[in-house]
Tab-separated table of C-alpha atoms in Angstrom:
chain	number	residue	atom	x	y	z
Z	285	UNK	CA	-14.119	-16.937	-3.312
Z	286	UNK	CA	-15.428	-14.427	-4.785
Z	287	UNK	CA	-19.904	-14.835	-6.474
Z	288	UNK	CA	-20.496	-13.036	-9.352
Z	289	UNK	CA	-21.201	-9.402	-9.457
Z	290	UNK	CA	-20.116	-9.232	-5.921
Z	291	UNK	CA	-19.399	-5.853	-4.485
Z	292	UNK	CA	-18.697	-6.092	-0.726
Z	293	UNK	CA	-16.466	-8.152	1.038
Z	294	UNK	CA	-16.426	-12.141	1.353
Z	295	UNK	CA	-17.232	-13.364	4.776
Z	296	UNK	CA	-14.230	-13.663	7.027
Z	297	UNK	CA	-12.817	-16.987	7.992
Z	298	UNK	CA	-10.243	-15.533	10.904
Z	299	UNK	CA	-10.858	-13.248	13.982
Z	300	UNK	CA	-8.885	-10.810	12.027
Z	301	UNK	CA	-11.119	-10.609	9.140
Z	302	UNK	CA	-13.831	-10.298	10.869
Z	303	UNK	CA	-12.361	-7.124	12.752
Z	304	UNK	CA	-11.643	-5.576	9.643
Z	305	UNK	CA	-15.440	-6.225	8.417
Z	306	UNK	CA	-16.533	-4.306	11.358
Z	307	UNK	CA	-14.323	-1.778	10.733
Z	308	UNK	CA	-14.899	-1.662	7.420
Z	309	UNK	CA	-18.447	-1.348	8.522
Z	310	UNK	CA	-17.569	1.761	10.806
Z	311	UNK	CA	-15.810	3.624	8.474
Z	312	UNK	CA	-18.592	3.256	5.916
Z	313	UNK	CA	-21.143	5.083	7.846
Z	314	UNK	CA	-18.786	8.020	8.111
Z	315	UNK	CA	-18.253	8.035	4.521
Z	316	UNK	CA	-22.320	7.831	4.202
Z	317	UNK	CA	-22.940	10.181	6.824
Z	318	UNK	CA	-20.230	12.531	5.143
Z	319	UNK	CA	-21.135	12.589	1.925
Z	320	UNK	CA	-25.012	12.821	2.642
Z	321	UNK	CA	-23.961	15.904	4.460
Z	322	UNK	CA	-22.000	17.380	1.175
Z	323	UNK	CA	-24.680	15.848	-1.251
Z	324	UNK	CA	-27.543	18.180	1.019
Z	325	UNK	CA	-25.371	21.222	1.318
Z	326	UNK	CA	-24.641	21.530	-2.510
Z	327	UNK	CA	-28.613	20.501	-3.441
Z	328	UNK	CA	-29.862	23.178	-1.432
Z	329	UNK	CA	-26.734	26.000	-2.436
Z	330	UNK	CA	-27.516	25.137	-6.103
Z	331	UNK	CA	-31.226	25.651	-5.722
Z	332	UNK	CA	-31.083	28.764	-3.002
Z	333	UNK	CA	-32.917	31.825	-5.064
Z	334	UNK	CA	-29.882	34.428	-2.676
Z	335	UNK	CA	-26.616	35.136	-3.465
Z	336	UNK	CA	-24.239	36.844	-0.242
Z	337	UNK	CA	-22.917	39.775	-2.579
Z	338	UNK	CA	-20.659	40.523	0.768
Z	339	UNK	CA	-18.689	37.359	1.502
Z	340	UNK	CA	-15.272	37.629	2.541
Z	341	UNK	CA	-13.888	35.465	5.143
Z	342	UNK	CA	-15.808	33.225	8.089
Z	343	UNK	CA	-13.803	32.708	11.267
Z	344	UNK	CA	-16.035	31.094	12.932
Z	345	UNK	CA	-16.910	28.600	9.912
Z	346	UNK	CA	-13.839	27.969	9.100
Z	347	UNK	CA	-12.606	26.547	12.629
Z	348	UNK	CA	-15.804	24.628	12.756
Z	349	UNK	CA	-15.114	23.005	9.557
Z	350	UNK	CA	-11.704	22.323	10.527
Z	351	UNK	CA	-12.129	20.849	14.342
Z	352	UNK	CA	-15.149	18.757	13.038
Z	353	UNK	CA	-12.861	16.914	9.833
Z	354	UNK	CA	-9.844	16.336	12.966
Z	355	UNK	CA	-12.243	14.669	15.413
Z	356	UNK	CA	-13.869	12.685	12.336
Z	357	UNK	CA	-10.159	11.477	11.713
Z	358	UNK	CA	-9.586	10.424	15.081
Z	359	UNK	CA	-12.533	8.399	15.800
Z	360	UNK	CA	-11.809	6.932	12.030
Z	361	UNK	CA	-7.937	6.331	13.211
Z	362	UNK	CA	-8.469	4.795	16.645
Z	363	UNK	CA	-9.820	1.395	15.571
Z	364	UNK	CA	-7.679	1.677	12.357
Z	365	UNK	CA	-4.340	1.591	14.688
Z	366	UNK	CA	-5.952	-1.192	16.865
Z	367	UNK	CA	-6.571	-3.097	13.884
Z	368	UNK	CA	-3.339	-2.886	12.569
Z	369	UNK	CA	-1.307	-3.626	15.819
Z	370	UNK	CA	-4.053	-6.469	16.093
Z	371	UNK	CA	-2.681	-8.270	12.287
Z	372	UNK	CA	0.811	-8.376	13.520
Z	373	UNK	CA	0.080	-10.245	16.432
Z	374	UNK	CA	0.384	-14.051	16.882
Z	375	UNK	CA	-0.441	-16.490	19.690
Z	376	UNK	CA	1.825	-19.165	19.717
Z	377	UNK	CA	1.635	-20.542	16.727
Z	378	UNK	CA	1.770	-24.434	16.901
Z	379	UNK	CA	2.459	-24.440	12.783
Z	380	UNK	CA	5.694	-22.788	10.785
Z	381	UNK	CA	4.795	-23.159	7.196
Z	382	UNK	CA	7.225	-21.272	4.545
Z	383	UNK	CA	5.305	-19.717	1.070
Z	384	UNK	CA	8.481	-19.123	-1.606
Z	385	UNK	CA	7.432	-17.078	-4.694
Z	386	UNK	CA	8.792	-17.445	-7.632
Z	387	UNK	CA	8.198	-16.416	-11.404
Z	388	UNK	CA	5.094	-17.789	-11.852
Z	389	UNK	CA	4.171	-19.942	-9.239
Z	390	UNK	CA	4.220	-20.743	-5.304
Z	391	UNK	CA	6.155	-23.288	-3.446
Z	392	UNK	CA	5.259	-24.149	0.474
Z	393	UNK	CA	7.460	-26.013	3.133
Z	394	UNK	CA	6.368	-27.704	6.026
Z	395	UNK	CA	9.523	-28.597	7.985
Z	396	UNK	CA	7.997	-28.377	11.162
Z	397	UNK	CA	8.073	-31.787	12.004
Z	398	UNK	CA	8.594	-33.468	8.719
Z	399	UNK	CA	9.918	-31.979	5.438
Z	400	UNK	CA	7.287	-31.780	2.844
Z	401	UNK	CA	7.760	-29.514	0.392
Z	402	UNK	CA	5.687	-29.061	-3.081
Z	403	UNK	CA	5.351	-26.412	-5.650
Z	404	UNK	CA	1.704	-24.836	-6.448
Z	405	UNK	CA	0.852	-24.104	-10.399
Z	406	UNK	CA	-2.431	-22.470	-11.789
Z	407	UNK	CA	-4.099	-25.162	-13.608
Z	408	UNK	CA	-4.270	-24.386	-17.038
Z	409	UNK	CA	-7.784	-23.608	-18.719
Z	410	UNK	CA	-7.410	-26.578	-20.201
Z	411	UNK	CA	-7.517	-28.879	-17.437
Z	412	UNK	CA	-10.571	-27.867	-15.839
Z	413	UNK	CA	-13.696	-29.721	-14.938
Z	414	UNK	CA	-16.670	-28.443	-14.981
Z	415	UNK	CA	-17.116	-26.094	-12.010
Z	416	UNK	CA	-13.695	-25.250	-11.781
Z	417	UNK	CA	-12.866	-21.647	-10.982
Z	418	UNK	CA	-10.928	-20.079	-13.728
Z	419	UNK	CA	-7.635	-18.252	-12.924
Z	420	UNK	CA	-8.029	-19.761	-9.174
Z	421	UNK	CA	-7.455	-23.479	-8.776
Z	422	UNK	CA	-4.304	-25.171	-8.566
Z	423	UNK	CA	-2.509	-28.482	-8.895
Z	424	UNK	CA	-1.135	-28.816	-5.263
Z	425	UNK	CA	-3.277	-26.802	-2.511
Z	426	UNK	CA	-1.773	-25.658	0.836
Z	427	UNK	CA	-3.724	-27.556	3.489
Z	428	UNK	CA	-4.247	-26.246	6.928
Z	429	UNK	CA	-5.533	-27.092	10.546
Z	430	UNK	CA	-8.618	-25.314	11.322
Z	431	UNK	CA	-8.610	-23.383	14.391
Z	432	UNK	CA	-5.325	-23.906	14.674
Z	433	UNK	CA	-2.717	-20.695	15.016
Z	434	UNK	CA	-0.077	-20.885	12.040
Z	435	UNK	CA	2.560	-18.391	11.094
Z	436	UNK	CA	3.310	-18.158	7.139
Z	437	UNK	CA	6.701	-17.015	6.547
Z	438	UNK	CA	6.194	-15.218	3.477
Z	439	UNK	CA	9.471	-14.371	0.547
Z	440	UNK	CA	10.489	-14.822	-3.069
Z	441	UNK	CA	13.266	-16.194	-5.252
Z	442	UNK	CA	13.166	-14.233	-7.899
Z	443	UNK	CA	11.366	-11.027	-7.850
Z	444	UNK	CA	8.707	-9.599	-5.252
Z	445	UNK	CA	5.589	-11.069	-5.405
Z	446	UNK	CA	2.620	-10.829	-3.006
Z	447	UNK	CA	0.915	-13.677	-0.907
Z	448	UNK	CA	-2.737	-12.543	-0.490
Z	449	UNK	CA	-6.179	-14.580	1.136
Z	450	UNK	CA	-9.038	-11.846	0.781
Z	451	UNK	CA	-11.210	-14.467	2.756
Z	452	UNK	CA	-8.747	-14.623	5.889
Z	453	UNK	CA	-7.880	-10.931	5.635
Z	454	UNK	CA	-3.987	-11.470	4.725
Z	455	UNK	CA	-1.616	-9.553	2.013
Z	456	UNK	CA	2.079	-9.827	2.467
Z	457	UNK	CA	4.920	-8.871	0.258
Z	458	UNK	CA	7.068	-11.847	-0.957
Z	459	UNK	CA	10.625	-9.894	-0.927
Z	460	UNK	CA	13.583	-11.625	-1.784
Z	461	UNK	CA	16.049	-12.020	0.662
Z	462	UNK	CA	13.844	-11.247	3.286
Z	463	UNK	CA	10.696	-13.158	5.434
Z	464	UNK	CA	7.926	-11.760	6.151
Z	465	UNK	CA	5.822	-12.993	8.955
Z	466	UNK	CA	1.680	-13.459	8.757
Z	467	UNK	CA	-0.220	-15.087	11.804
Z	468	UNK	CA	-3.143	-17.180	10.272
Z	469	UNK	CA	-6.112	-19.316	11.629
Z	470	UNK	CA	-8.991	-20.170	9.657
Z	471	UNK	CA	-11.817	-20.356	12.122
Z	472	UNK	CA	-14.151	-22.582	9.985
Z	473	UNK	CA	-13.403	-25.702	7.689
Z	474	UNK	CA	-13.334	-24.534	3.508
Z	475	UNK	CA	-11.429	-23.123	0.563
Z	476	UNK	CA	-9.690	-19.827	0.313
Z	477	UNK	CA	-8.613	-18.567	-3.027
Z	478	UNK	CA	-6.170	-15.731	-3.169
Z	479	UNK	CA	-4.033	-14.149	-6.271
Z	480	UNK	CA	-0.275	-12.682	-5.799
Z	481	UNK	CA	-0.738	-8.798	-5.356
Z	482	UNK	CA	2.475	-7.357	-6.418
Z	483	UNK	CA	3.467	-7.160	-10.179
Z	484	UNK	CA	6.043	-9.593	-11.321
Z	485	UNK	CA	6.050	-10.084	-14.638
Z	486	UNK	CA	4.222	-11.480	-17.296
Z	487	UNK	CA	2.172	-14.406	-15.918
Z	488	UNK	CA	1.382	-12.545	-12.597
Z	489	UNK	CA	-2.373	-12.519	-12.832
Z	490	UNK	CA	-1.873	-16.514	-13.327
Z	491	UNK	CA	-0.310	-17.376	-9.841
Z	492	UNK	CA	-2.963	-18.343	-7.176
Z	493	UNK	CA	-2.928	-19.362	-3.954
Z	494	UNK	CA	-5.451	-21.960	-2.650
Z	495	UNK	CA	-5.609	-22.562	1.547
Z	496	UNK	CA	-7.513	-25.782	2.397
Z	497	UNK	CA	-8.558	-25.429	5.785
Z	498	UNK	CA	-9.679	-29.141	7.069
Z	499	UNK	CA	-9.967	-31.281	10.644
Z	500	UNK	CA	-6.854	-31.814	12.508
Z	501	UNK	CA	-7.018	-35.573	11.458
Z	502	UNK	CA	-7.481	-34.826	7.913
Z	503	UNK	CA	-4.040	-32.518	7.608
Z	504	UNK	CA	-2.393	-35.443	9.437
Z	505	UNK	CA	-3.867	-37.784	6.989
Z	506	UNK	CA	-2.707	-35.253	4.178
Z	507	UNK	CA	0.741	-35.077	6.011
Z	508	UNK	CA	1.241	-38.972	5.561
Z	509	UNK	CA	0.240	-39.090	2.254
Z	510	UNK	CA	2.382	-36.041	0.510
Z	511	UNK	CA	5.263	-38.136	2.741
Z	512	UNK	CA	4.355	-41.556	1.437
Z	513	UNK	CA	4.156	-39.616	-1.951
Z	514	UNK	CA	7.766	-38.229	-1.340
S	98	UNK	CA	5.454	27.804	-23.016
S	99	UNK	CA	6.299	30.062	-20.236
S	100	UNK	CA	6.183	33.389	-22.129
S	101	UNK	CA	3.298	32.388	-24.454
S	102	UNK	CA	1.378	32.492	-20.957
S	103	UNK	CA	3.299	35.646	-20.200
S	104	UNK	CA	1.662	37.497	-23.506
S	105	UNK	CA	-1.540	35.755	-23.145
S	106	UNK	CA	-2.384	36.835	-19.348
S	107	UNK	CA	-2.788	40.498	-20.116
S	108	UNK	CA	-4.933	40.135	-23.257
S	109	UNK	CA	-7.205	38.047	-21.149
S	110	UNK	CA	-7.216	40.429	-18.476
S	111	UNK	CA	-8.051	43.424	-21.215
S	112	UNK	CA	-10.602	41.374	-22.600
S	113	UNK	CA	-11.997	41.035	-18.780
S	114	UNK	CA	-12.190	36.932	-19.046
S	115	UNK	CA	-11.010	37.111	-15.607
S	116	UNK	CA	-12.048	39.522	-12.704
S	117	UNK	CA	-9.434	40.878	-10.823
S	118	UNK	CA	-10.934	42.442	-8.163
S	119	UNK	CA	-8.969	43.932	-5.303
S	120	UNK	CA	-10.285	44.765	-2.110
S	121	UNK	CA	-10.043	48.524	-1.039
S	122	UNK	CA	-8.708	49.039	2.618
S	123	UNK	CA	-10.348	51.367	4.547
S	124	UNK	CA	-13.554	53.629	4.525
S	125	UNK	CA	-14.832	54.507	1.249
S	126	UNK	CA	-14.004	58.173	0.523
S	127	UNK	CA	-15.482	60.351	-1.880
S	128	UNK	CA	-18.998	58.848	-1.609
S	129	UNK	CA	-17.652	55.009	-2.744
S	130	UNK	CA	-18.092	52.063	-0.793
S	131	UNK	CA	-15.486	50.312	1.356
S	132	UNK	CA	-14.989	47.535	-0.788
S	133	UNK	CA	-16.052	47.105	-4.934
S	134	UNK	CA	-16.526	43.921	-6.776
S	135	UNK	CA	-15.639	45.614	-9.996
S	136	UNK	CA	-13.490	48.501	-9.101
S	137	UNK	CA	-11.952	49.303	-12.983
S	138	UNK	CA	-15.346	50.278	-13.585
S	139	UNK	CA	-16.572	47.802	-16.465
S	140	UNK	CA	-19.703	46.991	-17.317
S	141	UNK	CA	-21.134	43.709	-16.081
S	142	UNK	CA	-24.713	41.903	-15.697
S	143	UNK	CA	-23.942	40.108	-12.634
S	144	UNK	CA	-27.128	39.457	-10.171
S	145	UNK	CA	-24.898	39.574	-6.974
S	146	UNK	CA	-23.428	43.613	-8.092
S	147	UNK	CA	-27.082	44.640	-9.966
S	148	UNK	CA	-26.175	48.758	-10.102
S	149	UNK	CA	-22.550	48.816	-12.036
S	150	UNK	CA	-20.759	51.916	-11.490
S	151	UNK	CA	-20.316	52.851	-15.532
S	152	UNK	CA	-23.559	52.734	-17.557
S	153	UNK	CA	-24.149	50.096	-20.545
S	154	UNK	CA	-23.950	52.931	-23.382
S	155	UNK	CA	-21.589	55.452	-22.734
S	156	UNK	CA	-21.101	57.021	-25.797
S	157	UNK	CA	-24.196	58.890	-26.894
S	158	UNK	CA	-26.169	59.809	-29.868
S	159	UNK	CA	-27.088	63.323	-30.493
S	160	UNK	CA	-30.873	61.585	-29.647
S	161	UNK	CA	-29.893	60.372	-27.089
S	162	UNK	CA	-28.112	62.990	-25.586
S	163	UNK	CA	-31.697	64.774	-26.192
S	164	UNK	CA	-33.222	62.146	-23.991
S	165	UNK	CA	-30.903	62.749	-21.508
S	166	UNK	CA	-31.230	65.958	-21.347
S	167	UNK	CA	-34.626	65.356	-20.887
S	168	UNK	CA	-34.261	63.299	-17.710
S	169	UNK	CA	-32.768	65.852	-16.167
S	170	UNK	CA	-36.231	67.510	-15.869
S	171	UNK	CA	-39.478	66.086	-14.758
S	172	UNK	CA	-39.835	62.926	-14.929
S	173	UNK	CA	-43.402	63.158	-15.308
S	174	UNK	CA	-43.191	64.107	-19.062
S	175	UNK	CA	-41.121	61.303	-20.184
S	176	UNK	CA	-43.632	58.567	-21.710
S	177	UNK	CA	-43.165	55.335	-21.610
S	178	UNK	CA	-40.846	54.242	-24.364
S	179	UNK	CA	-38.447	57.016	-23.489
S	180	UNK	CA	-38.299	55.452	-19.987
S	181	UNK	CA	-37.368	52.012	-21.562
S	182	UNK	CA	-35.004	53.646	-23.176
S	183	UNK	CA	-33.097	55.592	-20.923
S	184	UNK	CA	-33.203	52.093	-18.740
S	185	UNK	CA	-31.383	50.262	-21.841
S	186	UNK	CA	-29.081	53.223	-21.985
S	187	UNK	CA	-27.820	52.632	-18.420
S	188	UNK	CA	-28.499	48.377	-18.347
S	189	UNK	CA	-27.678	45.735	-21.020
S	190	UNK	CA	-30.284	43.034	-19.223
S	191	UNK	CA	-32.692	43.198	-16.475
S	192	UNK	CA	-32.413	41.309	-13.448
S	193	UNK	CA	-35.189	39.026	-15.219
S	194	UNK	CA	-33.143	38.574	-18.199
S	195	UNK	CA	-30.273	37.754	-16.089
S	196	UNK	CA	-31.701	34.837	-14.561
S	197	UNK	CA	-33.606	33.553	-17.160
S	198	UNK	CA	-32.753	30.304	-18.212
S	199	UNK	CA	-30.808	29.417	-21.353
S	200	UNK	CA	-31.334	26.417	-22.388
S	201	UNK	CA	-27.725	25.645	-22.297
S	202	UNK	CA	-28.449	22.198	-20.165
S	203	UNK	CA	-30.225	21.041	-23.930
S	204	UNK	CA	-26.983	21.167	-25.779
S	205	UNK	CA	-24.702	19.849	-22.949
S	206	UNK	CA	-27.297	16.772	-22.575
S	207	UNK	CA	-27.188	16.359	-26.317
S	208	UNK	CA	-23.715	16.232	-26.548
S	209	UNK	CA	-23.105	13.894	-24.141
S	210	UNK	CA	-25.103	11.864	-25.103
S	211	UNK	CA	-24.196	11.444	-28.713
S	212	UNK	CA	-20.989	10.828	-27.780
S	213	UNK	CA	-22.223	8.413	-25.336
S	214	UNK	CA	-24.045	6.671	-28.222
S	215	UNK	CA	-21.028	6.862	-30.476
S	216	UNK	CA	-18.668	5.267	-27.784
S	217	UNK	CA	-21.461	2.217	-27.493
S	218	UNK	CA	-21.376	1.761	-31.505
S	219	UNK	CA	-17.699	1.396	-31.482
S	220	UNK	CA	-17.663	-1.092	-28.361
S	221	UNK	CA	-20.588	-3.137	-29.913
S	222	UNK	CA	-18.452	-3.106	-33.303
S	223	UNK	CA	-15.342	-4.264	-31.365
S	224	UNK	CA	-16.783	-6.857	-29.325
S	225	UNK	CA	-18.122	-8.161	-32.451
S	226	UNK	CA	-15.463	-8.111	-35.394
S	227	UNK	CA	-12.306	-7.173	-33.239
S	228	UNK	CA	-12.133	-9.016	-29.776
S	229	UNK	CA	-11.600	-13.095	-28.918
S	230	UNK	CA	-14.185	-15.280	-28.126
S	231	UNK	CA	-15.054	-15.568	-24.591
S	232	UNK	CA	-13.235	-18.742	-22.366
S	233	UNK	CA	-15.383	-21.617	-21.867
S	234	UNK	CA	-16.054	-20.758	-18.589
S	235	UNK	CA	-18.274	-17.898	-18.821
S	236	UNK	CA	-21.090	-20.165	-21.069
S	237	UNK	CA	-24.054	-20.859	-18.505
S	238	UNK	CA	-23.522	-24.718	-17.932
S	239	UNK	CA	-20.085	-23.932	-16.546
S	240	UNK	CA	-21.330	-20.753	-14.720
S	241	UNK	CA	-23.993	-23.607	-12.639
S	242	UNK	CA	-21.580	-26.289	-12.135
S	243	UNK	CA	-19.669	-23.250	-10.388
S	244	UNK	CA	-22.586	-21.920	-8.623
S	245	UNK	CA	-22.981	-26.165	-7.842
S	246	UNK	CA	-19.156	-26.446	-6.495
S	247	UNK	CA	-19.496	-23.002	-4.372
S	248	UNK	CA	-22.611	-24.340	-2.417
S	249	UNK	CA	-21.134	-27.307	-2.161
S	250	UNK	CA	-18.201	-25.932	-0.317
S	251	UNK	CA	-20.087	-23.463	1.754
S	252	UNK	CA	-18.518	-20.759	-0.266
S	253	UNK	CA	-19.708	-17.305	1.858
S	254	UNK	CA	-21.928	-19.141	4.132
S	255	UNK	CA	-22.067	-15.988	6.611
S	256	UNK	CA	-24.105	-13.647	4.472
S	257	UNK	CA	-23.108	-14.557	0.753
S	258	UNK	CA	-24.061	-17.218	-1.508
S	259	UNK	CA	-24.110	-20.286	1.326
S	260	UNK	CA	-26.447	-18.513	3.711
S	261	UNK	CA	-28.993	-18.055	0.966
S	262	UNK	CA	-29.433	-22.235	0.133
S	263	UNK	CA	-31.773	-24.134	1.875
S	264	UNK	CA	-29.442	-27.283	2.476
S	265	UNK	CA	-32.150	-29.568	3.796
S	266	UNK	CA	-34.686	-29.072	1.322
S	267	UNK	CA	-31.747	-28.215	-1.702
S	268	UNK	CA	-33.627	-25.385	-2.444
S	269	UNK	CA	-32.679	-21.231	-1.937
S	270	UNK	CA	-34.218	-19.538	0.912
């Protein structure tokens, strides 16, 4: 989650999120580099003691100014496209699990091999310990296999609602009447808080999503107990 | 809407808010330049077009119609003042008083800043008679159990909060 006063973004815990760090990265510089360039040119206009009393038009300026912004765009687009080509892909995922949202909380399936399902509230403010993230934690967390490839069939019952894990680099719309596919693997053992992104209705800020990611034996541990619990 | 803008377009343009330059096509004829800044022939200080093409005071005095008959002759036997005088005749400012500053920046500052002021004196009355107390987890006891329960999980431990704790000697970095 998420310290205090944080402004960039949280470390990635998926190949994918950490491509879209370095990306992020990339197209920071040319923003910097940009805007340096701007913030200079209008410093020294402003405090220039000449004024051009003849200027009309600048050919030559103007098709610099031009043909410099295009070839910014395309060495901003390139890894933009191969990022975005590189999200939809999956490799073979050896885990199905289905995310169902609903007005104002998540439900998961894991009929892979067995049939657990369970529904995941917000806790309440009032059932907090000490520690507890506020707005974030949940009664029943999804639990995953680390390094393990899963796909996350992502849709609603109600209205649309958004299934989003900032640390894993993953927003998908929950549409009703429709899946949506996600290809996730946590590459290190922790939590991952995410909240839904897409408005739907009045308790939408309250409607977290919490991802577990633990040691193969653990999520077959946790797999016998929500059964046994069944 | 539409036709106050219609009415109100011209008056600007009479009261010369707006230039509206045009750009003359080819040579100048008749001794004028290809192109004017100011071609309806107003007066204007402007720093970039320093000779206008109509003097400041156009309409004379009888003195001043004496003085410029006088400049017609030698220039030799006009004395000082006249000369400052025939130069306010044809210029409102000099280039100096042009580009002098105004102190203009003063009033904008102030401005802003009283309002600035005045928007902080309404928050800090809001916050304290008008808006709910703050949830029990923003006190500082709860904010370091948090701070506990992140480091605890390796919350960030790349470059955020994790990779700045010391875990063998439970101390930061």
């Amino acid at each position: 989650m998420a310290t205090p006063a944080q402004l960039g973004l949280m470390d990635a815990a998926s190949p994918v999120m950490e491509e879209m760090i370095y990306f992020h990265d990339h197209v920071m510089l040319v923003l910097i580099l940009i805007t340096c360039l701007i913030f200079y040119s209008m410093l020294v206009l402003m405090f220039s003691k000449y004024i051009y009393r003849f200027l009309t038009d600048g050919h030559v300026i103007e098709t610099v100014w031009t043909v410099i912004p295009a070839i910014i765009l395309v060495v901003v687009a390139l890894p933009s496209l191969k990022l975005l080509y590189l999200t939809d892909e999956l490799d073979n995922p050896q885990l199905t699990i289905k995310s169902v949202g609903h007005q104002w909380y998540w439900s998961y399936e894991y009929t892979d091999y067995y049939d657990i399902e369970f529904d995941s509230y917000m806790l309440p403010i009032g059932d907090l310990v000490g520690g507890d993230a506020r707005l974030l934690e949940v009664d029943n967390r999804v639990v995953l296999p680390v390094d393990t490839s899963v796909r996350v069939l992502v849709t609603a019952a109600d209205v649309i609602h958004a299934w989003t894990v900032p640390a894993l680099g993953l927003k998908m719309d929950a549409v009703p009447g429709r899946l949506n596919q996600l290809a996730l693997q946590c590459s290190r053992v922790g939590t991952f808080y995410g909240q839904c992104s897409e408005i739907c209705g009045a308790n939408h800020s309250f409607m977290p999503i919490v991802i577990e990611a633990v040691p193969v034996d653990v999520f077959e541990s946790w797999c016998d107990g929500m059964l046994d619990s069944d | 809407m539409a036709h106050q803008l219609m009415r109100a377009v011209p008056r600007l343009v009479a009261r010369r808010a707006f230039s509206t330059s045009l750009a003359r096509a080819g040579g100048g004829g008749g001794g004028m330049p290809a192109w004017q800044i100011n071609p309806r022939n107003v007066y204007e200080d402007r720093p970039d077009f320093p000779m206008p093409n109509v003097p400041y005071v156009s309409e004379l005095t009888d003195a001043q119609k004496a003085l410029k008959t006088k400049e017609a002759g030698d220039w030799n036997s006009l004395s000082d003042e006249e000369l400052k005088q025939l130069y306010r005749l044809k210029f409102h400012k000099s280039l100096a008083e042009i580009e002098a500053p105004t102190g203009e920046w003063k009033t904008v500052v102030g401005g802003t800043s009283l309002i600035i002021a005045l928007t902080l004196v309404l928050y800090i009355i809001q916050k304290k008679y008008a808006m709910p107390e703050m949830p029990s987890t923003c006190n500082y006891e709860w904010q370091e159990a948090m701070m506990k329960r992140q480091l605890q999980m390796r919350n960030n431990p790349v470059e955020g909060l994790a990779s700045k704790w010391d875990y063998e000697n439970n101390k930061w970095k």
